[in-house]
Short mmCIF file of C-alpha atoms in Angstrom, two decimals:
data_model
loop_
_atom_site.label_atom_id
_atom_site.label_comp_id
_atom_site.label_asym_id
_atom_site.label_seq_id
_atom_site.Cartn_x
_atom_site.Cartn_y
_atom_site.Cartn_z
CA MET A 7 42.53 -30.70 56.26
CA LEU A 8 42.32 -30.62 60.03
CA ALA A 9 38.97 -32.40 59.98
CA ASP A 10 40.72 -35.36 58.36
CA VAL A 11 43.42 -35.23 60.99
CA VAL A 12 40.88 -35.41 63.79
CA THR A 13 38.32 -37.85 62.47
CA ALA A 14 39.93 -40.10 59.85
CA PRO A 15 41.34 -43.56 60.53
CA ILE A 16 45.11 -43.21 60.77
CA LEU A 17 47.40 -45.75 59.19
CA SER A 18 50.99 -46.17 60.37
CA ILE A 19 53.58 -47.12 57.80
CA PRO A 20 57.29 -47.73 58.33
CA LEU A 21 59.61 -45.18 56.77
CA SER A 22 62.51 -45.94 54.51
CA SER A 23 65.98 -44.92 55.58
CA GLY A 24 66.52 -41.18 55.50
CA THR A 25 62.82 -40.22 55.60
CA ALA A 26 62.04 -37.53 58.15
CA CYS A 27 59.20 -37.85 60.62
CA SER A 28 58.94 -38.88 64.24
CA GLN A 29 61.40 -40.44 66.66
CA SER A 30 59.63 -43.79 66.34
CA ARG A 31 60.23 -43.73 62.58
CA VAL A 32 56.51 -44.18 62.03
CA CYS A 33 54.50 -41.42 60.37
CA PRO A 34 50.69 -41.10 60.39
CA ILE A 35 49.05 -40.93 56.98
CA VAL A 36 45.59 -39.38 56.69
CA TYR A 37 43.83 -39.76 53.32
CA GLY A 38 47.16 -39.56 51.55
CA MET A 39 48.42 -36.53 53.49
CA THR A 40 51.38 -36.80 55.85
CA VAL A 41 50.51 -35.27 59.23
CA THR A 42 53.47 -33.46 60.74
CA ASP A 43 54.09 -33.62 64.47
CA ILE A 44 55.56 -30.12 64.69
CA ALA A 45 57.01 -30.49 68.19
CA THR A 46 58.83 -33.72 67.29
CA ARG A 47 60.00 -32.30 64.00
CA THR A 48 61.30 -29.19 65.76
CA TYR A 49 63.08 -31.34 68.33
CA ASN A 50 64.77 -33.50 65.71
CA HIS A 51 65.27 -31.14 62.80
CA GLY A 52 68.57 -30.57 61.10
CA PHE A 53 69.57 -28.69 57.96
CA ARG A 54 69.26 -31.72 55.70
CA LEU A 55 65.85 -32.48 57.16
CA ASP A 56 64.38 -28.99 57.16
CA PRO A 57 65.89 -26.45 54.79
CA ILE A 58 63.93 -23.28 55.45
CA VAL A 59 63.29 -22.42 51.80
CA ARG A 60 62.01 -25.54 50.05
CA SER A 61 60.87 -23.97 46.79
CA LEU A 62 60.99 -20.67 44.93
CA LEU A 63 57.20 -20.78 45.16
CA ASP A 64 57.61 -20.39 48.93
CA THR A 65 57.09 -16.66 48.51
CA ASP A 66 54.28 -14.12 48.41
CA PHE A 67 52.17 -14.16 45.25
CA TYR A 68 52.68 -10.45 44.66
CA LYS A 69 56.41 -11.05 44.13
CA LEU A 70 55.64 -13.09 41.00
CA LEU A 71 52.98 -10.64 39.85
CA MET A 72 55.38 -7.71 40.28
CA LEU A 73 58.24 -9.66 38.71
CA GLN A 74 56.31 -10.16 35.49
CA MET A 75 55.61 -6.41 35.28
CA ILE A 76 59.18 -5.49 36.25
CA ARG A 77 60.56 -7.71 33.52
CA GLU A 78 58.24 -6.02 31.00
CA PHE A 79 58.97 -2.39 31.90
CA TYR A 80 62.24 -2.37 33.90
CA PRO A 81 64.44 -5.23 32.70
CA ASN A 82 67.71 -3.29 33.05
CA GLU A 83 67.37 -1.39 36.34
CA HIS A 84 69.83 -2.33 39.08
CA VAL A 85 68.23 -2.32 42.52
CA THR A 86 69.66 -2.99 45.97
CA PHE A 87 67.48 -4.47 48.70
CA SER A 88 68.57 -4.45 52.34
CA VAL A 89 67.25 -6.17 55.44
CA ILE A 90 66.27 -3.75 58.20
CA ASN A 91 65.56 -4.97 61.73
CA ARG A 92 63.26 -2.34 63.22
CA SER A 93 63.31 -4.27 66.53
CA ARG A 94 66.94 -3.47 67.19
CA TYR A 95 66.71 -4.56 70.82
CA VAL A 96 66.90 -8.10 69.37
CA ARG A 97 70.55 -8.41 68.32
CA LEU A 98 70.13 -10.97 65.58
CA ALA A 99 73.85 -11.41 64.94
CA GLU A 100 74.20 -12.59 68.53
CA VAL A 101 71.25 -14.97 68.26
CA ILE A 102 71.68 -16.55 64.82
CA ASP A 103 74.87 -18.41 63.89
CA GLU A 104 76.49 -16.89 60.80
CA GLY A 105 77.43 -20.28 59.40
CA GLU A 106 73.84 -21.49 59.63
CA LEU A 107 72.58 -18.29 58.02
CA ARG A 108 75.01 -18.60 55.11
CA ALA A 109 74.10 -22.26 54.65
CA GLN A 110 70.40 -21.42 54.39
CA LEU A 111 71.00 -18.49 52.03
CA ASP A 112 73.27 -20.63 49.86
CA HIS A 113 70.68 -23.40 49.79
CA ALA A 114 68.03 -20.93 48.61
CA ARG A 115 70.34 -19.89 45.77
CA SER A 116 70.58 -23.51 44.62
CA ILE A 117 66.82 -23.90 44.08
CA ALA A 118 65.09 -23.68 40.71
CA PHE A 119 61.42 -23.76 39.77
CA SER A 120 60.37 -27.33 39.10
CA LYS A 121 58.49 -28.40 35.98
CA LYS A 122 55.43 -29.17 38.12
CA GLU A 123 55.50 -25.67 39.62
CA LEU A 124 55.80 -23.97 36.24
CA ILE A 125 52.95 -26.04 34.80
CA TRP A 126 50.78 -25.04 37.77
CA LEU A 127 51.64 -21.35 37.38
CA ALA A 128 50.95 -21.47 33.65
CA GLY A 129 47.68 -23.37 33.81
CA ASN A 130 46.02 -22.38 37.07
CA THR A 131 43.20 -19.84 37.31
CA PHE A 132 44.13 -16.71 39.28
CA TYR A 133 41.52 -13.99 39.84
CA GLY A 134 39.41 -15.51 37.09
CA GLU A 135 42.23 -15.42 34.54
CA THR A 136 43.47 -18.74 33.18
CA GLN A 137 46.71 -17.25 31.87
CA MET A 138 47.81 -14.65 34.39
CA PHE A 139 51.43 -15.38 33.46
CA THR A 140 52.57 -15.28 29.83
CA PRO A 141 54.37 -18.25 28.24
CA ASP A 142 57.43 -16.06 27.74
CA PHE A 143 57.56 -15.26 31.47
CA ILE A 144 57.09 -18.92 32.43
CA ASN A 145 59.94 -19.93 30.12
CA TRP A 146 62.15 -17.24 31.65
CA LEU A 147 61.37 -18.49 35.17
CA ALA A 148 62.66 -21.94 34.23
CA ALA A 149 66.24 -20.62 34.30
CA PHE A 150 65.80 -18.28 37.27
CA ARG A 151 68.10 -18.43 40.29
CA LEU A 152 68.43 -16.07 43.22
CA PRO A 153 71.50 -13.82 42.83
CA GLU A 154 74.43 -13.47 45.20
CA TYR A 155 74.13 -11.76 48.56
CA GLU A 156 76.35 -9.57 50.72
CA LEU A 157 76.49 -10.42 54.44
CA ARG A 158 78.40 -8.88 57.33
CA LYS A 159 77.89 -8.00 60.98
CA GLY A 160 77.56 -4.58 62.57
CA ASP A 161 76.46 -3.48 66.04
CA GLY A 162 74.90 -6.82 66.88
CA GLN A 163 72.88 -6.97 63.66
CA TYR A 164 73.32 -8.69 60.31
CA GLU A 165 73.81 -6.36 57.39
CA LEU A 166 72.31 -8.33 54.52
CA HIS A 167 72.16 -6.77 51.06
CA PHE A 168 71.15 -7.96 47.59
CA HIS A 169 72.61 -6.13 44.58
CA GLY A 170 71.76 -6.70 40.94
CA PRO A 171 69.00 -6.48 38.32
CA TRP A 172 65.61 -5.66 39.79
CA THR A 173 64.30 -8.75 38.00
CA HIS A 174 66.40 -10.86 40.36
CA THR A 175 66.95 -8.97 43.61
CA THR A 176 63.20 -8.54 44.13
CA MET A 177 62.84 -12.28 44.67
CA TRP A 178 65.18 -12.27 47.70
CA GLU A 179 62.82 -10.27 49.94
CA ILE A 180 60.54 -13.03 51.20
CA PRO A 181 63.03 -15.94 51.51
CA ALA A 182 65.58 -13.72 53.28
CA LEU A 183 63.05 -12.64 55.89
CA ALA A 184 61.67 -16.17 56.29
CA ILE A 185 65.19 -17.53 56.82
CA LEU A 186 66.09 -14.96 59.47
CA ASN A 187 62.83 -15.43 61.36
CA GLU A 188 62.94 -19.21 61.34
CA LEU A 189 66.61 -19.38 62.32
CA ARG A 190 65.76 -17.17 65.30
CA SER A 191 62.87 -19.47 66.22
CA ARG A 192 65.07 -22.55 65.93
CA GLN A 193 67.76 -21.03 68.10
CA VAL A 194 65.32 -19.98 70.81
CA THR A 195 63.63 -23.40 70.91
CA ARG A 196 66.89 -25.36 70.62
CA GLY A 197 67.33 -25.70 74.38
CA LEU A 198 63.77 -26.83 75.10
CA GLY A 199 63.11 -30.46 75.96
CA ARG A 200 60.66 -32.69 74.12
CA PHE A 201 57.81 -32.16 76.59
CA ALA A 202 58.42 -28.42 76.81
CA LEU A 203 58.11 -28.23 73.02
CA ASP A 204 54.87 -30.21 73.19
CA VAL A 205 53.47 -27.69 75.65
CA LEU A 206 54.75 -24.71 73.62
CA TYR A 207 53.04 -25.81 70.41
CA ALA A 208 49.91 -27.01 72.20
CA ARG A 209 49.50 -23.56 73.75
CA ALA A 210 50.17 -21.80 70.44
CA LYS A 211 47.64 -24.03 68.66
CA ALA A 212 45.02 -23.39 71.33
CA LYS A 213 45.70 -19.65 71.17
CA LEU A 214 45.23 -19.55 67.41
CA TRP A 215 42.14 -21.75 67.50
CA GLY A 216 40.60 -19.42 70.06
CA LYS A 217 41.10 -16.50 67.66
CA LEU A 218 39.58 -18.48 64.79
CA GLU A 219 36.54 -19.36 66.90
CA ARG A 220 35.98 -15.66 67.49
CA LEU A 221 36.50 -14.66 63.87
CA ARG A 222 34.20 -17.24 62.35
CA LYS A 223 31.27 -15.53 64.12
CA LEU A 224 31.78 -12.38 62.00
CA ASP A 225 29.22 -11.91 59.25
CA GLY A 226 30.72 -11.44 55.80
CA LEU A 227 34.31 -12.07 56.88
CA ARG A 228 36.88 -12.43 54.08
CA LEU A 229 40.34 -13.26 55.39
CA SER A 230 43.55 -14.62 53.88
CA ASP A 231 47.01 -15.59 55.13
CA PHE A 232 49.69 -12.92 54.64
CA GLY A 233 52.16 -14.39 57.12
CA THR A 234 55.09 -15.79 55.12
CA ARG A 235 57.76 -13.16 55.68
CA ARG A 236 57.67 -13.13 59.47
CA ARG A 237 56.42 -16.64 60.19
CA HIS A 238 57.69 -18.77 63.07
CA GLY A 239 58.57 -21.46 60.53
CA PHE A 240 57.34 -23.10 57.36
CA LEU A 241 55.76 -26.10 59.08
CA TRP A 242 53.97 -23.81 61.52
CA GLN A 243 52.65 -21.58 58.74
CA ARG A 244 51.31 -24.64 56.96
CA TRP A 245 49.53 -25.73 60.16
CA CYS A 246 48.07 -22.23 60.63
CA VAL A 247 46.76 -22.15 57.07
CA GLU A 248 45.16 -25.58 57.42
CA ALA A 249 43.63 -24.53 60.74
CA ALA A 250 42.17 -21.35 59.24
CA LYS A 251 40.83 -23.28 56.27
CA GLU A 252 39.10 -25.77 58.57
CA ALA A 253 37.77 -23.24 61.08
CA LEU A 254 36.63 -20.46 58.73
CA GLY A 255 35.48 -22.37 55.67
CA PRO A 256 34.63 -20.06 52.74
CA ALA A 257 35.50 -16.99 54.85
CA PHE A 258 39.14 -18.06 54.50
CA THR A 259 39.80 -16.90 50.96
CA GLY A 260 43.36 -18.16 50.46
CA THR A 261 47.02 -17.50 51.15
CA SER A 262 49.67 -15.20 49.77
CA ASN A 263 52.13 -18.12 49.97
CA VAL A 264 52.23 -19.59 46.48
CA LEU A 265 53.61 -22.98 47.54
CA LEU A 266 50.92 -23.45 50.19
CA ALA A 267 48.28 -22.33 47.68
CA MET A 268 49.45 -24.96 45.20
CA ASP A 269 49.78 -27.76 47.76
CA GLY A 270 46.55 -26.92 49.58
CA ASP A 271 44.35 -26.21 46.55
CA LEU A 272 43.83 -22.64 47.78
CA GLU A 273 43.58 -19.30 46.05
CA ALA A 274 46.91 -17.46 45.75
CA ILE A 275 46.26 -13.92 47.01
CA GLY A 276 48.27 -10.78 46.21
CA THR A 277 48.57 -7.53 44.30
CA ASN A 278 51.61 -5.24 44.59
CA ALA A 279 53.97 -3.69 47.15
CA HIS A 280 55.76 -0.46 48.09
CA GLU A 281 58.81 -1.33 46.03
CA LEU A 282 57.00 -0.31 42.83
CA PRO A 283 56.47 3.39 43.70
CA MET A 284 59.80 3.47 45.55
CA VAL A 285 61.73 2.43 42.44
CA ALA A 286 59.67 4.67 40.15
CA ALA A 287 60.31 7.65 42.44
CA ALA A 288 64.06 6.96 42.64
CA LEU A 289 64.21 7.03 38.83
CA ALA A 290 62.49 10.45 38.64
CA ASP A 291 64.78 13.20 37.31
CA ASP A 292 63.09 16.17 38.98
CA ASP A 293 60.44 17.06 41.54
CA ALA A 294 57.62 17.12 39.00
CA ALA A 295 58.50 13.63 37.80
CA LEU A 296 58.81 12.52 41.43
CA ARG A 297 55.26 13.70 42.15
CA ARG A 298 53.95 11.77 39.12
CA ALA A 299 55.97 8.60 39.79
CA PRO A 300 53.43 6.67 41.96
CA TYR A 301 50.77 7.00 39.25
CA ARG A 302 53.09 6.30 36.33
CA ILE A 303 53.98 2.88 37.71
CA LEU A 304 50.35 2.10 38.58
CA ASP A 305 49.51 2.90 34.97
CA GLN A 306 52.13 0.36 33.90
CA TRP A 307 50.64 -2.13 36.35
CA ARG A 308 47.17 -1.82 34.83
CA HIS A 309 48.71 -2.16 31.38
CA THR A 310 50.11 -5.55 32.45
CA TYR A 311 47.02 -6.85 34.23
CA GLY A 312 44.10 -4.97 32.68
CA GLY A 313 41.00 -5.06 34.85
CA ASN A 314 42.48 -7.45 37.43
CA LEU A 315 44.53 -6.76 40.56
CA LEU A 316 43.51 -3.09 40.72
CA VAL A 317 44.15 -2.59 44.43
CA ALA A 318 46.65 0.18 45.15
CA LEU A 319 48.90 0.90 48.13
CA PRO A 320 48.30 4.61 48.80
CA ASP A 321 50.77 5.25 51.62
CA ALA A 322 54.28 4.93 50.17
CA PHE A 323 54.67 8.73 50.25
CA GLY A 324 51.62 9.52 52.39
CA THR A 325 47.98 8.67 51.78
CA LYS A 326 46.79 12.28 51.83
CA ALA A 327 49.29 13.24 49.14
CA PHE A 328 48.38 10.18 47.06
CA LEU A 329 44.65 10.95 47.14
CA ARG A 330 45.20 14.69 46.63
CA ASP A 331 47.15 14.26 43.40
CA ALA A 332 45.58 11.04 42.07
CA PRO A 333 44.40 11.06 38.44
CA GLU A 334 40.71 10.44 37.85
CA TRP A 335 41.30 6.86 36.69
CA VAL A 336 42.56 5.84 40.15
CA ALA A 337 38.99 6.28 41.44
CA ASP A 338 37.92 3.51 39.05
CA TRP A 339 40.27 0.99 40.64
CA THR A 340 38.80 -1.76 42.80
CA GLY A 341 40.18 -0.27 46.01
CA PHE A 342 43.12 0.34 48.33
CA ARG A 343 45.29 -1.58 50.78
CA PRO A 344 46.03 0.78 53.70
CA ASP A 345 49.30 -0.23 55.34
CA SER A 346 50.47 2.26 57.95
CA LEU A 347 47.53 4.17 59.43
CA PRO A 348 45.24 2.61 62.04
CA PRO A 349 42.71 0.63 60.00
CA ILE A 350 39.57 2.60 60.87
CA ALA A 351 41.25 5.97 60.28
CA ALA A 352 42.66 4.73 56.97
CA GLY A 353 39.33 3.35 55.84
CA GLU A 354 37.44 6.51 56.71
CA GLU A 355 39.87 8.56 54.64
CA SER A 356 39.17 6.45 51.57
CA ILE A 357 35.42 6.51 52.18
CA ARG A 358 35.52 10.32 52.24
CA TRP A 359 37.54 10.43 49.00
CA TRP A 360 35.49 8.17 46.73
CA PRO A 361 32.27 10.25 46.86
CA GLN A 362 34.32 13.33 45.99
CA LYS A 363 35.15 11.48 42.76
CA GLY A 364 31.54 10.46 42.21
CA ARG A 365 32.14 6.82 43.24
CA ASP A 366 30.06 4.79 45.68
CA PRO A 367 32.25 3.40 48.53
CA ARG A 368 29.90 0.43 48.86
CA GLU A 369 31.21 -0.80 45.52
CA LYS A 370 34.86 -0.43 46.55
CA LEU A 371 37.24 -2.70 48.46
CA LEU A 372 39.59 -2.03 51.37
CA VAL A 373 42.22 -4.68 52.18
CA PHE A 374 43.60 -4.28 55.70
CA SER A 375 46.91 -6.01 56.39
CA ASP A 376 49.01 -3.87 58.76
CA GLY A 377 49.58 -5.80 62.00
CA MET A 378 46.02 -7.13 62.08
CA ASP A 379 44.90 -9.53 64.81
CA ALA A 380 41.58 -10.85 66.10
CA ASP A 381 40.67 -7.69 68.02
CA SER A 382 41.38 -5.26 65.18
CA ILE A 383 39.79 -7.56 62.59
CA GLU A 384 36.59 -7.77 64.62
CA GLU A 385 36.50 -4.02 65.26
CA THR A 386 37.24 -3.09 61.64
CA GLN A 387 34.77 -5.59 60.15
CA ARG A 388 31.95 -4.33 62.35
CA HIS A 389 32.82 -0.66 61.87
CA PHE A 390 32.64 -0.76 58.06
CA ALA A 391 29.76 -3.26 57.68
CA GLY A 392 27.50 -2.12 54.85
CA ARG A 393 29.65 0.92 54.02
CA VAL A 394 32.48 -0.61 51.97
CA ARG A 395 33.66 -4.08 51.03
CA VAL A 396 36.38 -5.25 53.40
CA SER A 397 38.93 -8.06 53.42
CA PHE A 398 41.89 -8.82 55.65
CA GLY A 399 45.42 -10.06 55.11
CA TRP A 400 46.38 -11.68 58.42
CA GLY A 401 50.14 -11.76 58.74
CA THR A 402 52.56 -12.04 61.64
CA ASN A 403 49.86 -12.44 64.30
CA LEU A 404 48.55 -15.47 62.43
CA THR A 405 51.82 -17.27 61.72
CA ASN A 406 54.07 -16.12 64.58
CA ASP A 407 52.06 -15.49 67.74
CA PHE A 408 53.80 -17.41 70.51
CA VAL A 409 53.51 -14.61 73.04
CA GLY A 410 52.92 -16.16 76.46
CA CYS A 411 53.18 -19.73 75.16
CA SER A 412 56.59 -20.71 76.53
CA PRO A 413 56.13 -23.30 79.32
CA ASP A 414 58.76 -21.71 81.57
CA GLY A 415 58.39 -18.14 80.37
CA THR A 416 62.02 -17.94 79.22
CA ALA A 417 61.80 -18.62 75.49
CA ASP A 418 61.76 -15.22 73.77
CA LEU A 419 59.57 -16.00 70.78
CA ASP A 420 57.78 -12.66 70.54
CA PRO A 421 57.71 -11.62 66.87
CA ILE A 422 59.96 -8.83 65.70
CA SER A 423 59.49 -6.18 63.03
CA ILE A 424 61.94 -6.96 60.25
CA VAL A 425 61.67 -5.86 56.62
CA CYS A 426 63.62 -6.02 53.38
CA LYS A 427 63.37 -2.76 51.44
CA VAL A 428 64.71 -1.11 48.30
CA ILE A 429 67.53 1.23 49.30
CA SER A 430 68.93 2.24 45.92
CA VAL A 431 68.07 2.18 42.20
CA ASN A 432 70.87 2.56 39.64
CA GLY A 433 72.90 4.11 42.44
CA ARG A 434 70.20 6.61 43.40
CA PRO A 435 68.79 6.46 46.95
CA ALA A 436 65.27 5.12 47.41
CA VAL A 437 62.76 6.40 49.98
CA LYS A 438 59.58 5.29 51.68
CA LEU A 439 57.80 7.97 53.73
CA SER A 440 54.76 6.01 54.99
CA ASP A 441 51.87 7.46 56.98
CA ASN A 442 53.81 6.37 60.06
CA PRO A 443 57.27 8.02 60.23
CA GLU A 444 58.47 5.03 62.28
CA LYS A 445 58.24 3.00 59.06
CA ALA A 446 60.13 5.50 56.89
CA THR A 447 63.28 4.31 55.12
CA GLY A 448 65.95 6.19 53.20
CA GLU A 449 68.72 8.71 53.65
CA PRO A 450 67.66 11.65 55.85
CA SER A 451 68.42 14.24 53.16
CA GLU A 452 66.30 12.35 50.64
CA ILE A 453 63.47 11.93 53.13
CA GLU A 454 63.46 15.70 53.60
CA ARG A 455 63.32 16.19 49.82
CA TYR A 456 60.38 13.81 49.48
CA LEU A 457 58.57 15.55 52.34
CA ARG A 458 59.04 18.84 50.53
CA VAL A 459 57.47 17.34 47.38
CA PHE A 460 54.68 15.27 48.94
CA GLY A 461 54.10 17.13 52.20
CA HIS A 462 53.77 16.13 55.85
CA ALA A 463 49.97 15.92 55.99
CA GLY A 464 48.48 12.88 57.66
CA ARG A 465 51.71 11.40 59.01
CA VAL A 466 51.30 10.14 62.58
CA HIS A 467 53.93 8.47 64.74
CA SER A 468 52.79 5.05 66.02
CA PRO A 469 54.82 2.24 67.62
CA VAL A 470 55.63 -0.54 65.15
CA GLN A 471 54.97 -3.92 66.72
CA VAL A 472 55.22 -6.26 63.72
#
């Protein structure tokens, strides 16, 4: 933990040949934990030293949770995921070298779950359950590998697609995004000198610590790290998680990154994502089945996990439509994770809905995770105090906020909005409407069909920053 880094006696030990640390070939050890000098590591890194994806556990926890359910109910569906850069002003194919990108993607395909990782998944306690993952699923993971990818260039962007069984393509989402983001960071920082990098990371650390000092003053704060997919880099995310753990104490409830949860003795945090209703909707044979699809797959989810993990995403096809048509049992779920409306507006909509179903909002949970940062976390926490239980998933603005940190003002490290979404299921187009039309994905004709089924109510255009 950071307290150890600051206060503990530091021992220097010589490194054996080939071990990566500092230029002096001496690495500080604090109570058995290697302390990484991020600036030096960035300055010296190479592919052999720092592969971006180090483990298949370097992913969001909800990918594993969804994968277990997908394997149970949808083992034979073929699903294509595609990377979409919503910040098209950043021409990634002109920033990131194609050879480096292929090398990182190929390396990720070579990784398997280790025996240690599988034992931890099988035996650890998640959400109070000692066996969240079945022995059959753990045995299946032992042979898992990421499938092939399709990569080409077009209009200054990379067109990156993953075709195959849903049970396999789903696991590409997080590593693909992490690879693209970190390769961009590496390229931008490649020309900086050693002292410039020191200043860059010192400013970024001070900026984050200032946010944490503000947030730890909030009564009843519950916050976790959701920043894997658009992080600046793995080492930086690890530093951010350790900093949050030290600064916030029990208010920092864990991380969605499974590898960091395992290594840092933290709670792994996650539920489910938009891909579930998107795939279920694409499989619907008519408009009536399409309207029922979001609830059918949530019913399958609760079959897999029982009374745990009952937090739903309501906005895949519009929150108003979801709440309007929701079966009575949805009101018994723990809560919702709003993901495309402004947080206060989204929360107020849920708070109005629960009493209509005879439920007390004070017993429910809202998880806010859409572009949250210190200002919006403070405002949202104070607004809903005493009215509903609230927690926050802090993503890109935790693990990739270098805005204004470049020592000469030239390094363009501002985070971009990049996603990896389902685009087809068994050859059928997939759609996400969202409460914010700027986040919609799918073929225009299919989007129009979905709007006819679900309606336009509640959709508001808002700029997408991250």
